[in-house]
XYZ file of C-alpha atoms in Angstrom:
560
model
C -19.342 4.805 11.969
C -19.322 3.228 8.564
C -20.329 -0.511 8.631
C -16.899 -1.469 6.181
C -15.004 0.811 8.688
C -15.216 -0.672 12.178
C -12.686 -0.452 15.334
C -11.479 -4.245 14.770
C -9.536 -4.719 18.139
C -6.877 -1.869 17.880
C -7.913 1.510 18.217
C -7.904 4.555 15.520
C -5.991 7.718 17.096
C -6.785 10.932 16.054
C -4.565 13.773 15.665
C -1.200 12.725 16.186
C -1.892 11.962 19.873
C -0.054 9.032 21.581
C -1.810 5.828 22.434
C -0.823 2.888 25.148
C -1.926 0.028 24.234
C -2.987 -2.259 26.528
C -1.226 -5.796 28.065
C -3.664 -8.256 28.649
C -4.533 -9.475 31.899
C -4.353 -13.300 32.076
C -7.781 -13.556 31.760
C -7.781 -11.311 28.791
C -5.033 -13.279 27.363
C -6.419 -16.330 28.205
C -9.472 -15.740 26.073
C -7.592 -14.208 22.902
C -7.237 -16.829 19.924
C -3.955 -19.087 20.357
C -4.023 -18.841 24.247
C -6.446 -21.678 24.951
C -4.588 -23.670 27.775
C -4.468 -20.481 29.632
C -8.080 -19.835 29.310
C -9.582 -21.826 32.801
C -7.769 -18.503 34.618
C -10.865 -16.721 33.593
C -13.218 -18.619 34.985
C -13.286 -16.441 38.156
C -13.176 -12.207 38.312
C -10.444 -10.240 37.719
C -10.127 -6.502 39.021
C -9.147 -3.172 38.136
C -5.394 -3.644 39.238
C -2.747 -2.469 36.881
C -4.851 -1.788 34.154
C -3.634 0.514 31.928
C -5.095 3.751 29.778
C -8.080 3.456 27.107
C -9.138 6.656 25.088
C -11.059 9.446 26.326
C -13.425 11.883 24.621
C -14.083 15.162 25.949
C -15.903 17.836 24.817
C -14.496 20.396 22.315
C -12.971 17.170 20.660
C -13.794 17.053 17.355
C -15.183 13.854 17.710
C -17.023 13.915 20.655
C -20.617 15.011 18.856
C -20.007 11.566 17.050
C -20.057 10.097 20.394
C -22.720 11.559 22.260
C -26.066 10.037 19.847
C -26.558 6.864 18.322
C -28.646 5.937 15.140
C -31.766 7.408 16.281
C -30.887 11.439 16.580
C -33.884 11.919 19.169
C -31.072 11.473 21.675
C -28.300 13.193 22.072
C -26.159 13.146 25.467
C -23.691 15.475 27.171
C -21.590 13.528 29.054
C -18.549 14.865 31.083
C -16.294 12.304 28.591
C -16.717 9.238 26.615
C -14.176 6.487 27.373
C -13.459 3.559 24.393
C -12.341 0.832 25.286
C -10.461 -1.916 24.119
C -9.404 -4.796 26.719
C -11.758 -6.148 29.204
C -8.888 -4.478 31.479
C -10.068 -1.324 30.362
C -13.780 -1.295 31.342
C -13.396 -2.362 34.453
C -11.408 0.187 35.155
C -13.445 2.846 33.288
C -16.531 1.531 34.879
C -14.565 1.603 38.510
C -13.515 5.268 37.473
C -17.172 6.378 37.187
C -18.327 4.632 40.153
C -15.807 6.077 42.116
C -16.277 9.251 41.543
C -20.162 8.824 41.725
C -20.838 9.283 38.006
C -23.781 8.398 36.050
C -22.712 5.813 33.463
C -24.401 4.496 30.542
C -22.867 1.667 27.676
C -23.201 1.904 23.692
C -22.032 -0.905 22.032
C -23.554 -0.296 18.129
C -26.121 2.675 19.672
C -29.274 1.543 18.179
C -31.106 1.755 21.218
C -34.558 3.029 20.474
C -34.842 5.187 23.973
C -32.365 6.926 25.545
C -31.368 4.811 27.724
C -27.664 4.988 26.635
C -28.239 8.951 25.541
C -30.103 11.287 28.182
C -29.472 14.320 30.177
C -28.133 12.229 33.273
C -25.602 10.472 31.762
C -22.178 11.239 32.968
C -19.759 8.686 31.217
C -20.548 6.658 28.278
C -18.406 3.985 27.998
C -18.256 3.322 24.184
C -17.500 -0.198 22.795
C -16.479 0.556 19.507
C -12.953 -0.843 19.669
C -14.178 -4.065 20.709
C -14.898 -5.993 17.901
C -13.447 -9.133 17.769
C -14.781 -12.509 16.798
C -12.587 -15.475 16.999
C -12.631 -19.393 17.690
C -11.853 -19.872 21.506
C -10.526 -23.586 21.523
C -10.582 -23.380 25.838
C -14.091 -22.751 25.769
C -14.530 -24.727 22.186
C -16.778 -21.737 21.595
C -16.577 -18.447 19.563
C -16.161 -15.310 21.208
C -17.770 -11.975 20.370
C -16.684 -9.133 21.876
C -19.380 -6.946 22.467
C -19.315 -3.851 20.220
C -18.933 -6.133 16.976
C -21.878 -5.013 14.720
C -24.402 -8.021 13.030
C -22.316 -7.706 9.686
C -19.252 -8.274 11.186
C -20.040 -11.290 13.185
C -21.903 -13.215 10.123
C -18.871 -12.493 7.998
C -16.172 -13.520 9.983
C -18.363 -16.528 11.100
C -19.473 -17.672 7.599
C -16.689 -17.229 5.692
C -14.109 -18.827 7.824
C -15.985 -21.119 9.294
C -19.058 -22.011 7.422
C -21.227 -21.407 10.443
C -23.673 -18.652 11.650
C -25.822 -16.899 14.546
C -29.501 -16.330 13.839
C -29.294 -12.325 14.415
C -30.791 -9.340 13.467
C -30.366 -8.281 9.553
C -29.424 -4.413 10.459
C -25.924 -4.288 9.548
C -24.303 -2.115 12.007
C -26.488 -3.164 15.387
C -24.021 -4.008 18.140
C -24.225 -7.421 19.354
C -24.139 -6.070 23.298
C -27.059 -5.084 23.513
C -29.015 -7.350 20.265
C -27.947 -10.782 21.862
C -28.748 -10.502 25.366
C -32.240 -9.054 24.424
C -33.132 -12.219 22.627
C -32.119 -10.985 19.191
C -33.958 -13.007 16.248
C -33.944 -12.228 12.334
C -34.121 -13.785 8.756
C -32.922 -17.229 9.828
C -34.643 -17.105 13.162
C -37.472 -19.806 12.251
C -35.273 -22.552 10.958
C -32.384 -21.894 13.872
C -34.167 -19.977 17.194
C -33.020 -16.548 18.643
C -29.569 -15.391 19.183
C -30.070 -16.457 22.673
C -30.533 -20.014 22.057
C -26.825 -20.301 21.238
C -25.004 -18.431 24.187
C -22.858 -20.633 25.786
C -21.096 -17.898 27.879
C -21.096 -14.354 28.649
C -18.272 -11.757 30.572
C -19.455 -9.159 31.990
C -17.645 -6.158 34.359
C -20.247 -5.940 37.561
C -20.095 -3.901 40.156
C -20.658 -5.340 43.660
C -22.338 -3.901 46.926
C -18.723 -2.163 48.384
C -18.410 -0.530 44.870
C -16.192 -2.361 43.257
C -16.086 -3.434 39.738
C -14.543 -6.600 38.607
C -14.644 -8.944 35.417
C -17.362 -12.258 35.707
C -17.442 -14.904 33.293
C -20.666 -17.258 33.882
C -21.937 -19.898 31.429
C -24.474 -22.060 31.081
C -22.757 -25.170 32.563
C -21.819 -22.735 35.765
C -21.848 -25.049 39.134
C -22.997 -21.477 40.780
C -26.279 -20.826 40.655
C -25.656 -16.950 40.560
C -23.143 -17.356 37.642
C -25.947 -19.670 35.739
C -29.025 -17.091 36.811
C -26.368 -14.179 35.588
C -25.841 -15.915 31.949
C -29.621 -16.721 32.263
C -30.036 -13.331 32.533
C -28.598 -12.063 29.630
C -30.435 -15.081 27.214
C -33.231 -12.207 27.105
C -32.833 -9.821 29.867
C -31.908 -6.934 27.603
C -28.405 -4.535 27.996
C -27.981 -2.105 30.829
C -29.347 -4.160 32.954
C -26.621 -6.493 35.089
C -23.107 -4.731 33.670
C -21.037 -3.546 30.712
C -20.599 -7.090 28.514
C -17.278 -7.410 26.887
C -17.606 -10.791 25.364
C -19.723 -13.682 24.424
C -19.356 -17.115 23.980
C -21.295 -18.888 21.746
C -22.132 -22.614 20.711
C -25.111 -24.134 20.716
C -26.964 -26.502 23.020
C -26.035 -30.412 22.487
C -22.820 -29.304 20.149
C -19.810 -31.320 21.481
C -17.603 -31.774 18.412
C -14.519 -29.706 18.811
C -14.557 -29.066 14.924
C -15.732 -25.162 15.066
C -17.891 -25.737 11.875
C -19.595 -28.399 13.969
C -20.575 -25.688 16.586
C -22.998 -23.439 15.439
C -26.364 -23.467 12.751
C -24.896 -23.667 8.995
C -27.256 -21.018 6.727
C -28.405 -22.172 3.514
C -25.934 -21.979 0.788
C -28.543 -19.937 -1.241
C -31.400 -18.598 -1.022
C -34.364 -16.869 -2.880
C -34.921 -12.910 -2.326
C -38.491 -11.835 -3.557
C -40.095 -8.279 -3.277
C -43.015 -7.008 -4.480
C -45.535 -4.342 -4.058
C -49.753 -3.664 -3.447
C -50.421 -0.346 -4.754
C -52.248 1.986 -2.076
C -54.462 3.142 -4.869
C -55.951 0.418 -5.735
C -56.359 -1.242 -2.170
C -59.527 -1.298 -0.261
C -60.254 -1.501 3.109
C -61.987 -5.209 2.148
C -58.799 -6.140 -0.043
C -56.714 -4.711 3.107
C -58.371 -6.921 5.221
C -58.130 -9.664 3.254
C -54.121 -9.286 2.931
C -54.457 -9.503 6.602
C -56.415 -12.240 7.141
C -54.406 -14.101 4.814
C -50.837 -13.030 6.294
C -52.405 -13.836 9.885
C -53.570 -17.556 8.495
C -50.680 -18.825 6.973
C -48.426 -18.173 9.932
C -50.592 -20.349 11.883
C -50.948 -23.075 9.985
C -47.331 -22.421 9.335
C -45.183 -21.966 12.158
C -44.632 -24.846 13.941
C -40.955 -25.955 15.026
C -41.047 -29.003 12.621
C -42.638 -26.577 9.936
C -41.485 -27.341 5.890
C -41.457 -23.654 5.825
C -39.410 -22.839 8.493
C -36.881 -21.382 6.406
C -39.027 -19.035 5.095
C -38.842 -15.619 6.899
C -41.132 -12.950 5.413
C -41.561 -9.270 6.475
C -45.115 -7.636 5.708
C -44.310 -3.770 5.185
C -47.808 -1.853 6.282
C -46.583 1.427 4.915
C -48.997 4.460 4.892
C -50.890 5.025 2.387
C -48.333 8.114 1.092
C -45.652 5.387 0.675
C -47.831 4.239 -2.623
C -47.319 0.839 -1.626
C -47.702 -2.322 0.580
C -44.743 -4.467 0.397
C -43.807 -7.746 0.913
C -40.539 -8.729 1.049
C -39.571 -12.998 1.496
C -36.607 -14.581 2.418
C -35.824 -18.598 1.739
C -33.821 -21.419 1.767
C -33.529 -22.073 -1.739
C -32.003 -25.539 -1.567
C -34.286 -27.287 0.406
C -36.602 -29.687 -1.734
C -39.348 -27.973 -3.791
C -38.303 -24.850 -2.654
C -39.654 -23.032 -5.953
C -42.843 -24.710 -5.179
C -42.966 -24.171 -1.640
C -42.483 -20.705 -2.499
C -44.891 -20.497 -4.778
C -47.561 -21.745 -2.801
C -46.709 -19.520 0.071
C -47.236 -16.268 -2.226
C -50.253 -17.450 -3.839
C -51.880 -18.106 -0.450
C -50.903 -14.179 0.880
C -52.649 -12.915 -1.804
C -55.447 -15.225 -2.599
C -58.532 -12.846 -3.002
C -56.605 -9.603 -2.408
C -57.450 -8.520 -5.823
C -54.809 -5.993 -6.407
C -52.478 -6.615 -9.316
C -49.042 -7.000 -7.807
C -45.965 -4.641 -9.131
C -42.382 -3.964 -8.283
C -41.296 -2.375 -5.378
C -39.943 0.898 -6.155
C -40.119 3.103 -3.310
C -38.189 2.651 -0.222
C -39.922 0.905 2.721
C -38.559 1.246 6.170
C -35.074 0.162 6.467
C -34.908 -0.919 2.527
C -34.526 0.884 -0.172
C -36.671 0.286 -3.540
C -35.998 -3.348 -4.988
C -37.245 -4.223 -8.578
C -35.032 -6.576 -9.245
C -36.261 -8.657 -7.203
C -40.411 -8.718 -8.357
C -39.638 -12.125 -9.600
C -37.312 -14.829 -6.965
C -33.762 -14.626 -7.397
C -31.554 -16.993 -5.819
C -28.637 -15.410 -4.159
C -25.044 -16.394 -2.323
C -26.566 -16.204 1.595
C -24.188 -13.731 2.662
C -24.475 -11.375 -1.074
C -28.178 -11.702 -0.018
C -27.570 -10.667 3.770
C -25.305 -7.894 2.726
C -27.803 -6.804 0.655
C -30.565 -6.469 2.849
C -28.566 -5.289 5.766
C -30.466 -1.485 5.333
C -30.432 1.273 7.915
C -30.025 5.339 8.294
C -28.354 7.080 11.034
C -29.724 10.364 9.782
C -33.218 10.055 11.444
C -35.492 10.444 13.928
C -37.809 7.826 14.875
C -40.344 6.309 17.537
C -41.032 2.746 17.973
C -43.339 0.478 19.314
C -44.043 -3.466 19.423
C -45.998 -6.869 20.082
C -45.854 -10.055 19.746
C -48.677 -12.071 17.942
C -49.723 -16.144 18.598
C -52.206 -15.673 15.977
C -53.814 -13.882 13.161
C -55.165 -10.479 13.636
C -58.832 -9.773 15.235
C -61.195 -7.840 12.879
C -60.841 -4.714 15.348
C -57.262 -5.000 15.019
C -57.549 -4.530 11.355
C -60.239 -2.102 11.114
C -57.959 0.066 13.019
C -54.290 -0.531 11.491
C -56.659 0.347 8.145
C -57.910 3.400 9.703
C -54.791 4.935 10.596
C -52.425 3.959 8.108
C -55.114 5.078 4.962
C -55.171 8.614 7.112
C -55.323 11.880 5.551
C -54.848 14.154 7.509
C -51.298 12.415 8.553
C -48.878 12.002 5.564
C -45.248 10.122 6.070
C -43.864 7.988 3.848
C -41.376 6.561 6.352
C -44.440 5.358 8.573
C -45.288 1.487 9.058
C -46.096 -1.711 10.695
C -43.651 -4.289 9.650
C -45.226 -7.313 10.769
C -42.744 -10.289 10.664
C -42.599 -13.869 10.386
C -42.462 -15.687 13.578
C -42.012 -18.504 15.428
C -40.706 -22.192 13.742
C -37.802 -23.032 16.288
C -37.978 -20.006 18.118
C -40.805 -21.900 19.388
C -39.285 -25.111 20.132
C -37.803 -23.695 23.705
C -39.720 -23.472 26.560
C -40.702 -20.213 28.005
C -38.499 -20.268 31.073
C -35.109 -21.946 29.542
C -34.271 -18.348 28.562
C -35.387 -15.120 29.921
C -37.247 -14.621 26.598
C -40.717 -16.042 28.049
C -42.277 -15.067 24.003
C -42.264 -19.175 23.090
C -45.477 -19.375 21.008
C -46.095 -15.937 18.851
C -45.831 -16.694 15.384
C -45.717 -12.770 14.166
C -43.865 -10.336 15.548
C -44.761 -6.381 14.931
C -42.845 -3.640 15.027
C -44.733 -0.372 14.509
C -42.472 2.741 12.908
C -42.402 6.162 12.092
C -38.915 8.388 11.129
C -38.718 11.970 9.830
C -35.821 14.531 9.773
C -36.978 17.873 11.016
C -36.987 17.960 15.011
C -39.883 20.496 14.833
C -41.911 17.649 13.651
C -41.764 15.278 16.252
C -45.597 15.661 18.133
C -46.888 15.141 14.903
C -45.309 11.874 14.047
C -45.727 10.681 18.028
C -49.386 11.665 17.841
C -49.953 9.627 15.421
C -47.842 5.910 16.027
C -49.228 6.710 19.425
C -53.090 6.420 18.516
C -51.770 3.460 15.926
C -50.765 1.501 18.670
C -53.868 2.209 21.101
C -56.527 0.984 18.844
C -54.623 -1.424 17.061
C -54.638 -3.005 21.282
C -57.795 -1.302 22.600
C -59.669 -4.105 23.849
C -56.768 -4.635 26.281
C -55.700 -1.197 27.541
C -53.844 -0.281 24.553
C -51.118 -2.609 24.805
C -50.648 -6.234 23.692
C -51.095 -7.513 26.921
C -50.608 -11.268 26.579
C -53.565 -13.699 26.170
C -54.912 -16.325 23.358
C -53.695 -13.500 20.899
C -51.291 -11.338 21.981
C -48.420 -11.670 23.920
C -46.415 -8.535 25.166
C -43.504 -6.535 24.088
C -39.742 -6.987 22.564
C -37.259 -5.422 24.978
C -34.779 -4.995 21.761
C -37.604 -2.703 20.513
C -38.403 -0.361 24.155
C -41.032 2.239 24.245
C -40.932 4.121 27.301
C -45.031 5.129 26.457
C -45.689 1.395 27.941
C -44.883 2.966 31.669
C -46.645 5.846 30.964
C -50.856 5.750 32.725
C -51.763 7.817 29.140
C -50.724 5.274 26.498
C -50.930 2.064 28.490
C -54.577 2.046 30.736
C -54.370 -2.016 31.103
C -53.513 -3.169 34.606
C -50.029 -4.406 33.311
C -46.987 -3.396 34.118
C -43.847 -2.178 31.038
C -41.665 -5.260 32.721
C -44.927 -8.031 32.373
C -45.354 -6.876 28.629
C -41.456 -7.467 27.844
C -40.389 -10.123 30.681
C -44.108 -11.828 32.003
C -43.388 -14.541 34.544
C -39.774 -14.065 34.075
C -39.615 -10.757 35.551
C -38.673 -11.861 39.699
C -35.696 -14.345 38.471
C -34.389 -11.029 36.002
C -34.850 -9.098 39.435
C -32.802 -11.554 41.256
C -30.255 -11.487 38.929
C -30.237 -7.670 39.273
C -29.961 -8.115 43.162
C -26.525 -10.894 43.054
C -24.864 -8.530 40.505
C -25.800 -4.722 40.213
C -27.096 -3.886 44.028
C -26.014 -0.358 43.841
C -27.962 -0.270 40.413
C -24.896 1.431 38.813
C -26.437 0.289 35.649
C -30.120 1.934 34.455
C -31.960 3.518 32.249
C -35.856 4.061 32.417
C -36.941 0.616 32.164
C -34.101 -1.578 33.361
C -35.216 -4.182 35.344
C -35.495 -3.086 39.247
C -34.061 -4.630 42.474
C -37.061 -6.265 44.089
């Protein structure tokens, strides 16, 4: 689906072919815009009664291969059907459907999962959220609702530009906000307003109990019921497929009481700067790579605190291989704050103090962004132009993924090996990388346990990459990110299991290898490296609201 061409609430037919559309339910109706006194009805559950059709995909439908993969083509599912939905109404009773008749189901809400969690051969029914898309001011709740297959672009433009506000997301344009938010979703604005998380006042989702039936659930943060609150806890960080299919959000953030929606959630900067520029592999050293990294690694701790001037600075560090032709670096910030040239300055002449590589334009592509000269000098741009902008991403590839969080600069192993196997020869990709990002600021202002993102004091966050386009090639690319990733951690079992420097996993970014005895030889767990000490309140969550364990994939979290 084209990110200017998404499902917004009423649903495309194809073919000629008839359509019902759906009544509301009172709860539904309750939480559309302009029905706010009617809103307290969905405070409770509602069920599957009188609901009426939704659409249904089948195979030899033209559309159905669309249907059946998301962005990363590794996965591709054959599922009996494909239901889209559009009311709340609707999933329940497309979820009760499935359950019914004993059906493996799965969710996609933008289908960037990294695994194939939503896509396998198991999967008998994927409910798709594409017609689900609205964002809107909810004056019951004094909130704004998201429904939950609105993509990233969607929600910051209907939130900035008709109300001024924002939600410190992901900067992928077409990511679906199901499955982004309730993993703890952070991006470009992340250090100067927290995760996505940090904001969610409410959350609906269609459960399933212990007799098999499914029903609506609306639980916020100010829920009297301790399983409502520990099922909204669970989805400030618990990841998707987890608890139930989520239809809707609510957010505002914590200590916002005005009833003024601009009031309600962060404001972005009105501008901001955009800079990109490049370290030529050919004229980069391991001792000038080091150096880069030693530098990176420094600055983020002296700079990342929540009261930080330089919390609006976000800055991704692209560690392409060495057949890219170039390191880049690629820095976003608040241009209006005071001295922000300066600031800026200063940051970029501390990265590459001593690197001794003269510094060019970027002109190749790098990960999710294509080639940007124009921006080898700072230009100040609109903040939604510049988001626009850098919202990258290709649907056309294959990829593997892997992550960690860091609370401090990288260890001289740790860059011996990232220099070993991204200056390789005998492995060539130009689409292979470490981006390591900027961390922490706010993010780190909340205390492990508030949210079930338990990640509170990293202040880099890595996310290791490698795509290509021929199936035939995939051992070769997994060979290699795999053997990345195991020195890169070997002094702890080949993960980043947490201690004074690293600290685990992001569930947004899974990676089935960390359940696997080959790739991860530490004595901790996949859920430890994602949840930590979290983990037994996500499980009891799991245990109130899913204790058939309708919903699953290979690492959801387990009933205890």
């Amino acid at each position: 689906m084209g990110r200017r061409s998404l499902l917004s609430g009423a649903a495309a037919v194809a073919g000629g072919a008839a359509l019902t559309t759906a009544l509301p339910t009172t709860a539904e109706a309750a939480a559309r815009p302009g029905a706010a006194a009617a809103t307290a009805a969905a405070t409770g559950t509602q069920t599957a009664v009188g609901t009426p059709d939704y659409i249904t995909v089948a195979p030899g439908d033209p559309r159905f291969p669309d249907l059946v993969r998301g962005i990363n083509q590794r996965w591709v599912a054959t599922p009996d059907y494909v239901r889209l939905v559009t009311t709340t109404s609707q999933a329940v009773r497309a979820v009760q459907e499935a359950v019914s008749a004993g059906k493996r189901l799965t969710v996609r809400s933008g289908g960037h999962c990294y695994e194939d969690f939503v896509f396998n051969k198991d999967v008998q029914v994927v409910i798709d959220m594409s017609g689900m898309t609205q964002v809107y001011y909810d004056s019951g709740r004094n909130a704004f609702a998201v429904e939950g297959g609105a993509s990233n672009l969607h929600v910051y433009e209907t939130l900035y530009k008709l109300y001024g506000v924002t939600l410190p997301a992901g900067s992928c344009a077409s990511v679906g906000v199901g499955g982004h938010i309730s993993g703890g979703g952070y991006g470009l604005l992340s250090r100067l307003q927290g995760l996505t998380v940090d904001h969610l006042y409410g959350v609906e989702v269609v459960t399933v109990d212990k007799n098999g039936t499914a029903k609506a659930v609306v639980a916020t943060r100010e829920s009297d019921d301790a399983a409502l609150r520990d099922l909204w806890w669970a989805h400030t960080g618990g990841g998707g497929g987890n608890f139930g299919l989520i239809t809707r959000y609510w957010l505002r953030s914590p200590g916002a009481t005005s009833t003024d929606p601009a009031k309600l959630l962060p404001k972005p900067p009105s501008e901001v700067f955009v800079h990109a520029t490049a370290f030529p592999w050919k004229d980069m050293t391991e001792a000038s790579f080091t150096r880069l990294l030693q530098n990176w690694g420094a600055w983020h701790e002296k700079n990342s605190a929540p009261d930080s001037k330089y919390n609006s600075l976000f800055g991704l560090l692209k560690l392409n291989h060495s057949s890219n032709g170039s390191i880049v670096l690629l820095t976003q910030m608040d241009a209006t704050v005071p001295g922000a040239q300066g600031l800026l300055d200063d940051y970029l002449a501390a990265v590459t103090a001593g690197v001794g590589v003269t510094l060019r334009a970027m002109t190749e592509r790098s990960g999710e962004h294509a080639a940007m000269p124009q921006f080898a000098a700072p230009r100040k741009l609109p903040w939604y132009i510049a988001t626009d902008y850098l919202s990258g991403g290709n649907p056309t590839l294959y990829g593997k993924y892997k992550s960690a969080y860091a609370r401090k600069g990288f260890s001289a192993t740790q860059i011996k090996a990232m220099y070993k196997h991204l200056s390789r020869t005998d492995y060539s990709n130009p689409d292979a990388l470490v981006q390591v990002d900027s961390y922490g600021g706010r993010i780190n202002a909340v205390k492990p346990g508030d949210t079930a993102v338990p990640q509170r004091d990293s202040v880099l966050k890595l996310q290791y990459q490698t795509y290509w386009t021929d199936p035939a090639d995939e051992a070769r690319h997994l060979k290699w990110i795999r053997e990345f990733y195991q020195d890169v951690y070997a002094e702890t079992g080949g993960v980043p299991v947490p201690n004074e420097a690293n600290d685990g996993c992001y569930v947004n970014y899974p990676d089935k290898d960390l359940g696997e005895a080959a790739w991860n030889t530490s004595s901790t767990a996949w859920n430890s490296l994602y949840y930590k000490e979290n983990y037994a309140r996500l499980q009891k969550a799991k245990a109130a609201w899913d204790p058939k364990d309708v919903f699953r994939h290979a690492q959801s979290v387990r009933l205890p």
